XYZ file of C-alpha atoms in Angstrom:
419
model
C 25.062 51.956 5.321
C 21.813 50.143 4.178
C 18.908 52.044 3.203
C 16.358 52.389 5.988
C 12.504 51.479 5.558
C 10.290 54.062 6.587
C 7.299 53.527 8.963
C 3.819 54.717 8.475
C 0.924 54.666 10.818
C 0.198 55.302 14.389
C 3.245 55.186 16.637
C 3.592 55.948 20.266
C 6.520 56.941 22.159
C 6.863 56.652 26.089
C 9.841 58.789 27.847
C 9.838 57.682 31.338
C 12.123 59.950 33.369
C 12.929 60.637 36.936
C 11.235 63.866 37.055
C 8.401 63.451 34.435
C 6.745 60.663 32.222
C 5.758 61.988 28.872
C 3.618 60.117 25.961
C 3.669 61.269 22.236
C 1.269 59.856 19.682
C 2.199 60.352 16.000
C 0.732 59.498 12.883
C 3.542 59.062 10.129
C 3.127 59.486 6.403
C 4.663 57.240 3.768
C 6.939 60.030 3.323
C 8.438 59.761 6.641
C 6.964 62.855 7.939
C 5.004 62.925 11.413
C 2.263 64.706 13.015
C 1.940 64.778 16.438
C -1.801 63.688 17.389
C -1.589 62.804 20.970
C 0.512 64.531 24.007
C 0.212 63.251 27.841
C 2.742 64.247 30.343
C 2.888 63.957 34.143
C 5.067 64.315 37.212
C 7.249 61.022 37.510
C 6.554 59.212 40.634
C 8.654 55.913 41.830
C 11.542 56.572 39.765
C 15.146 57.426 40.645
C 18.128 58.113 38.790
C 16.444 56.762 35.539
C 15.536 53.475 37.432
C 12.123 52.300 38.694
C 12.056 52.366 42.505
C 8.306 51.851 43.219
C 6.601 49.610 40.648
C 3.025 50.896 41.784
C 4.013 54.706 41.533
C 5.442 54.463 38.400
C 2.542 52.328 36.849
C 0.188 55.267 37.856
C 2.194 57.892 36.380
C 2.945 55.861 32.928
C -0.870 55.144 32.621
C -2.074 58.624 33.430
C 0.288 59.914 30.911
C -0.781 57.272 28.212
C -4.490 58.042 29.011
C -4.038 61.719 28.137
C -2.512 61.221 25.009
C -5.019 58.536 23.999
C -7.691 60.779 24.616
C -6.228 63.875 22.684
C -5.556 61.733 20.047
C -8.815 59.884 20.106
C -7.218 56.430 19.490
C -5.813 53.714 21.481
C -2.101 52.380 21.344
C -0.955 48.836 21.940
C 2.826 49.363 21.570
C 5.069 52.036 22.448
C 8.950 53.006 21.908
C 10.294 53.441 25.333
C 13.742 55.079 26.372
C 16.309 53.437 28.558
C 18.341 55.653 30.868
C 18.738 53.501 34.045
C 20.876 50.821 34.144
C 23.762 52.353 33.406
C 23.780 52.252 29.604
C 27.399 52.012 28.358
C 28.812 51.224 24.629
C 31.582 49.683 22.824
C 32.585 49.044 19.376
C 33.091 45.118 18.529
C 34.551 44.187 14.642
C 33.249 41.172 13.462
C 34.480 39.426 10.133
C 32.852 36.478 8.145
C 34.167 34.724 5.098
C 31.912 35.262 2.165
C 34.218 33.041 -0.505
C 33.790 35.219 -3.238
C 29.862 35.160 -3.482
C 27.636 38.335 -3.666
C 26.986 39.692 -0.099
C 23.422 39.775 0.797
C 21.002 40.445 3.623
C 21.963 36.740 5.056
C 25.689 37.770 5.341
C 24.609 40.912 7.354
C 22.251 39.243 9.476
C 25.076 36.706 10.209
C 27.288 39.288 11.659
C 24.910 41.033 13.727
C 24.131 37.756 15.311
C 27.722 37.194 16.133
C 27.682 40.711 17.714
C 24.643 39.741 19.725
C 26.145 36.813 20.914
C 29.146 39.088 22.062
C 26.991 41.166 24.181
C 24.981 38.278 25.565
C 28.159 37.082 27.044
C 28.694 39.940 29.268
C 25.416 39.409 31.332
C 24.102 42.798 29.981
C 20.998 43.326 28.021
C 21.480 44.369 24.494
C 19.748 47.713 23.563
C 21.346 48.508 20.258
C 23.840 47.078 17.717
C 24.485 49.447 15.075
C 26.664 48.794 12.173
C 29.188 52.159 11.593
C 31.649 50.769 8.904
C 31.828 47.836 6.526
C 34.992 46.510 5.073
C 35.209 44.234 2.409
C 38.758 42.659 1.550
C 40.276 45.382 3.434
C 38.493 48.099 1.617
C 37.030 50.494 4.230
C 34.356 53.076 4.311
C 31.786 51.185 2.620
C 28.147 52.116 3.445
C 26.105 49.210 2.008
C 27.869 46.213 0.951
C 25.109 44.417 -0.516
C 25.541 43.251 -4.131
C 29.486 43.556 -3.717
C 31.927 40.699 -4.048
C 34.575 39.432 -2.011
C 36.309 36.822 0.202
C 35.640 38.536 3.573
C 33.279 41.110 4.903
C 33.958 43.132 8.182
C 31.915 45.136 10.018
C 32.564 47.584 13.176
C 29.377 47.235 15.550
C 28.704 49.856 18.038
C 26.870 47.769 20.937
C 24.873 49.705 23.505
C 24.259 47.575 26.614
C 22.550 48.065 30.476
C 22.112 46.368 33.556
C 19.352 43.742 33.192
C 17.726 44.333 36.559
C 16.679 48.104 35.770
C 15.975 47.363 32.323
C 13.405 44.503 33.102
C 11.972 46.312 35.795
C 11.020 49.118 33.439
C 9.625 46.483 31.028
C 7.718 44.843 33.867
C 5.957 48.389 34.755
C 5.095 49.083 31.093
C 3.424 45.759 30.349
C 1.404 46.368 33.589
C -0.026 49.018 31.703
C -1.167 46.806 29.026
C 1.281 47.889 26.564
C 3.694 45.966 24.710
C 7.293 47.374 23.959
C 8.007 47.877 20.267
C 11.636 49.137 20.756
C 13.963 50.107 23.760
C 15.979 53.048 22.807
C 19.022 54.636 24.804
C 17.806 58.371 25.977
C 21.047 60.066 24.595
C 20.575 58.251 21.117
C 16.702 59.517 21.035
C 17.678 63.021 22.018
C 20.462 63.037 19.377
C 17.873 62.060 16.413
C 15.685 64.590 17.690
C 17.654 67.848 17.903
C 20.771 67.379 15.980
C 21.060 68.504 12.257
C 22.449 66.155 9.383
C 25.836 68.281 9.781
C 26.550 68.051 13.111
C 25.946 64.246 12.816
C 28.442 64.159 10.109
C 31.002 66.279 11.290
C 31.095 65.115 14.816
C 28.999 66.215 17.638
C 28.464 65.474 21.648
C 24.821 65.662 22.542
C 24.337 65.956 26.457
C 20.825 65.285 27.639
C 20.488 67.030 31.177
C 17.701 65.170 32.837
C 16.140 65.026 36.213
C 18.099 62.034 37.605
C 20.740 61.434 34.952
C 22.966 63.173 32.398
C 23.125 61.201 29.304
C 25.822 61.393 26.512
C 26.000 60.788 22.910
C 28.874 61.289 20.509
C 27.958 61.212 16.760
C 30.408 61.182 14.042
C 30.168 60.505 10.400
C 26.419 60.227 10.811
C 26.838 57.357 13.387
C 26.409 56.955 16.889
C 29.657 56.331 18.184
C 29.505 56.362 21.980
C 27.000 56.360 24.590
C 27.468 57.073 28.413
C 25.452 57.987 31.350
C 26.405 60.274 34.566
C 23.784 59.823 37.506
C 23.542 63.427 38.205
C 20.880 65.478 37.076
C 18.418 68.590 37.852
C 17.164 66.753 40.966
C 20.481 66.759 42.687
C 20.692 70.566 41.972
C 17.087 70.845 43.762
C 18.247 68.666 46.809
C 21.354 71.094 46.998
C 19.239 74.106 47.246
C 16.711 72.561 49.614
C 19.822 71.419 51.922
C 21.518 74.923 51.598
C 18.708 77.186 52.278
C 16.654 74.783 54.487
C 13.737 74.817 52.456
C 11.053 72.244 51.304
C 11.820 70.669 48.065
C 8.785 71.920 46.003
C 9.940 75.627 47.083
C 13.429 74.967 46.118
C 12.484 73.403 42.724
C 10.484 76.696 42.133
C 13.284 78.917 43.247
C 15.575 77.065 40.726
C 13.239 77.419 38.148
C 12.400 81.036 38.550
C 15.781 82.654 39.918
C 18.265 80.052 39.577
C 21.225 80.532 37.433
C 24.564 78.747 36.666
C 26.760 81.756 36.567
C 26.810 84.951 38.840
C 25.718 88.539 37.698
C 26.602 91.848 39.273
C 22.857 92.346 40.526
C 22.897 89.235 42.442
C 23.642 90.486 45.659
C 21.065 93.488 45.337
C 18.110 91.041 44.255
C 16.739 89.644 47.722
C 14.663 86.079 47.754
C 12.270 85.197 50.221
C 12.581 81.467 51.433
C 10.104 79.465 53.067
C 11.675 77.324 56.018
C 11.123 73.704 55.878
C 8.511 72.473 58.767
C 6.902 75.894 59.112
C 3.273 76.947 58.246
C 2.783 78.597 54.928
C 2.476 81.821 56.901
C 5.433 81.118 59.141
C 8.867 82.149 59.311
C 10.798 82.809 56.117
C 14.472 83.713 55.543
C 15.518 86.542 53.133
C 18.641 85.831 51.043
C 20.485 87.345 48.553
C 20.026 85.501 44.896
C 23.913 85.114 44.932
C 23.811 82.711 47.633
C 21.078 80.467 45.504
C 23.822 80.801 42.435
C 26.728 79.722 44.745
C 24.954 76.620 45.340
C 23.779 75.868 41.903
C 27.214 76.522 40.254
C 29.477 74.292 41.872
C 26.898 71.032 41.243
C 26.710 72.050 37.464
C 30.233 72.610 36.872
C 30.940 69.104 38.627
C 28.658 67.782 36.147
C 30.577 68.931 33.245
C 33.751 67.898 34.520
C 32.328 64.358 35.058
C 31.374 64.576 31.149
C 34.629 65.823 30.113
C 36.427 63.128 32.072
C 34.177 60.380 30.715
C 34.687 61.727 27.166
C 38.432 61.611 27.620
C 38.642 58.178 29.060
C 36.826 57.034 26.179
C 38.983 58.610 23.831
C 36.071 60.595 22.296
C 36.831 64.090 23.400
C 38.621 64.910 20.401
C 36.761 62.506 17.929
C 33.541 64.476 18.800
C 34.933 67.667 17.394
C 34.325 70.909 19.143
C 30.516 71.038 18.906
C 27.995 70.217 22.023
C 24.312 70.286 21.823
C 22.973 70.610 25.470
C 19.192 69.546 25.933
C 17.051 67.998 28.639
C 14.961 70.078 31.308
C 18.136 70.784 33.266
C 19.769 72.460 30.277
C 17.070 75.267 30.362
C 18.606 76.918 33.419
C 20.243 80.647 32.825
C 23.703 80.249 32.175
C 24.146 76.649 31.543
C 25.123 77.100 27.942
C 28.019 79.409 28.634
C 29.263 77.470 31.792
C 29.365 74.372 29.835
C 31.357 75.929 26.912
C 33.907 77.262 29.677
C 34.323 73.688 31.474
C 34.242 71.723 28.061
C 35.973 74.353 26.177
C 33.540 73.749 23.209
C 30.883 75.565 21.232
C 27.662 74.854 22.828
C 24.199 75.262 21.462
C 20.778 74.550 23.075
C 18.892 71.972 21.141
C 15.057 71.199 21.016
C 13.090 68.947 18.905
C 13.449 69.759 14.967
C 10.791 69.167 12.531
C 7.930 68.041 14.569
C 4.676 68.866 13.026
C 1.920 69.577 15.461
C 3.995 70.018 18.641
C 2.721 72.931 20.378
C 5.289 75.406 21.529
C 4.715 74.237 25.465
C 6.308 70.729 24.594
C 8.641 71.891 21.958
C 11.246 72.810 24.617
C 14.650 70.646 25.498
C 12.873 68.975 27.955
C 10.994 66.901 25.451
C 13.812 65.995 23.185
C 14.024 62.392 24.281
C 10.213 61.852 23.636
C 10.389 63.507 19.991
C 13.420 61.318 19.349
C 11.823 58.103 20.123
C 9.072 59.087 17.464
C 12.163 59.776 14.964
C 13.690 56.207 15.827
C 10.589 54.422 15.240
C 9.850 56.371 11.614
C 13.458 55.368 10.648
C 12.905 51.865 11.985
C 16.743 51.253 11.054
C 16.904 47.926 9.259
C 20.769 47.809 10.247
C 19.653 47.442 14.047
C 19.516 43.954 15.470
C 16.579 42.460 14.033
C 13.008 42.053 15.503
C 13.885 43.848 18.903
C 10.217 43.747 19.817
C 10.072 40.081 19.069
C 13.127 39.492 21.310
C 11.389 41.495 24.038
C 8.389 39.144 23.583
C 10.466 36.306 23.986
C 12.053 37.476 27.165
C 8.839 38.505 28.961
C 6.792 36.055 27.058
C 4.189 35.747 29.917
C 3.892 39.227 30.788
C 3.004 40.171 27.348
C 0.193 37.831 27.076
C -1.132 39.362 29.875
C -0.694 42.854 28.361
C -2.474 41.459 25.521
C -5.497 40.057 27.279
C -5.584 43.488 29.241
C -5.477 45.479 25.896
C -8.455 43.266 24.470
C -10.251 43.727 27.907
C -9.858 47.607 27.400
C -10.711 47.751 23.917
C -14.115 45.670 24.419
C -15.160 46.681 27.898
């Protein structure tokens, strides 16, 4: 694999999710280490299942999160690395072969192959998010990480393409541009989470990273240090909250509170003895309440989470990645923090499961160092690595796609800075 060029300077990551919007601003050193200098997060509005459903509401939430991070960092950002979880991101591997006629293989040959892959992705009417080389072959010899400088007649590469439906991706881009920000890169949420909370040995030996967000559960399979597969399931923590609200006839805000404080994915012997007060929907604050045992809450939560992990298992089996990924699973995301989720995942998936959180982030307070912030931290790590093997000049391509919006964004940024 070609060597990566490390990035330095100010980097901003924007995680736009169904339940929260988070912005991290970091300063990267020449050695690739980062220190978080600005943090902002807000309750998300105008989002559903990872996609924008209300432009105005989403713009307000993003502005608030970015402004909070900028105030803490005492600096302004013009570009952000943003996650993509809407638009049903999916992936497939494509093998591209070009003739090199015996001459030395250089950057131009690799670029030519990536252009072929990009052309293949564009022919599917989906927006290309990533094109990642996962293995080179020269004259039939496999297992080559970096073919530059080698000689041969033919050069082949297997490229992992991640693409999404264009509508939701462009809606998100439009909202970000309306906040006077350019998009430096777009990163699949599951890929970002994997970069953030997996250790090198896990990525080498094979691991499945499951990011349980508010509106979606995203899957990333790593093997041989490469991202091999991504998938998205439109079920998340919000669906558990909705189930509780319906099952117990309580307002959504109380359902969320009960899930956070008392929720569990697995029953315990004391559940029947622990009685919870449940405010009824439509009643005043001092109005009638129900008293239900905690076991009833668990009976609502457990089937939904079992369904989620069974969907993960079936998606992995359908793609043929259940065995490739090995027996290691890392759970992350806000919905993974509930009591018993790790044990339930181990039972349903029949794998070893650990809870993942951001690794190696300097200056990240304890409050924002949990699984819920893995994606945002991973966006920063992606920006620092700035992998040269990705499709070249992604931000330039985004600017070509949304040229008019970017001109307005630049004008807005200039006005903000000068006035």
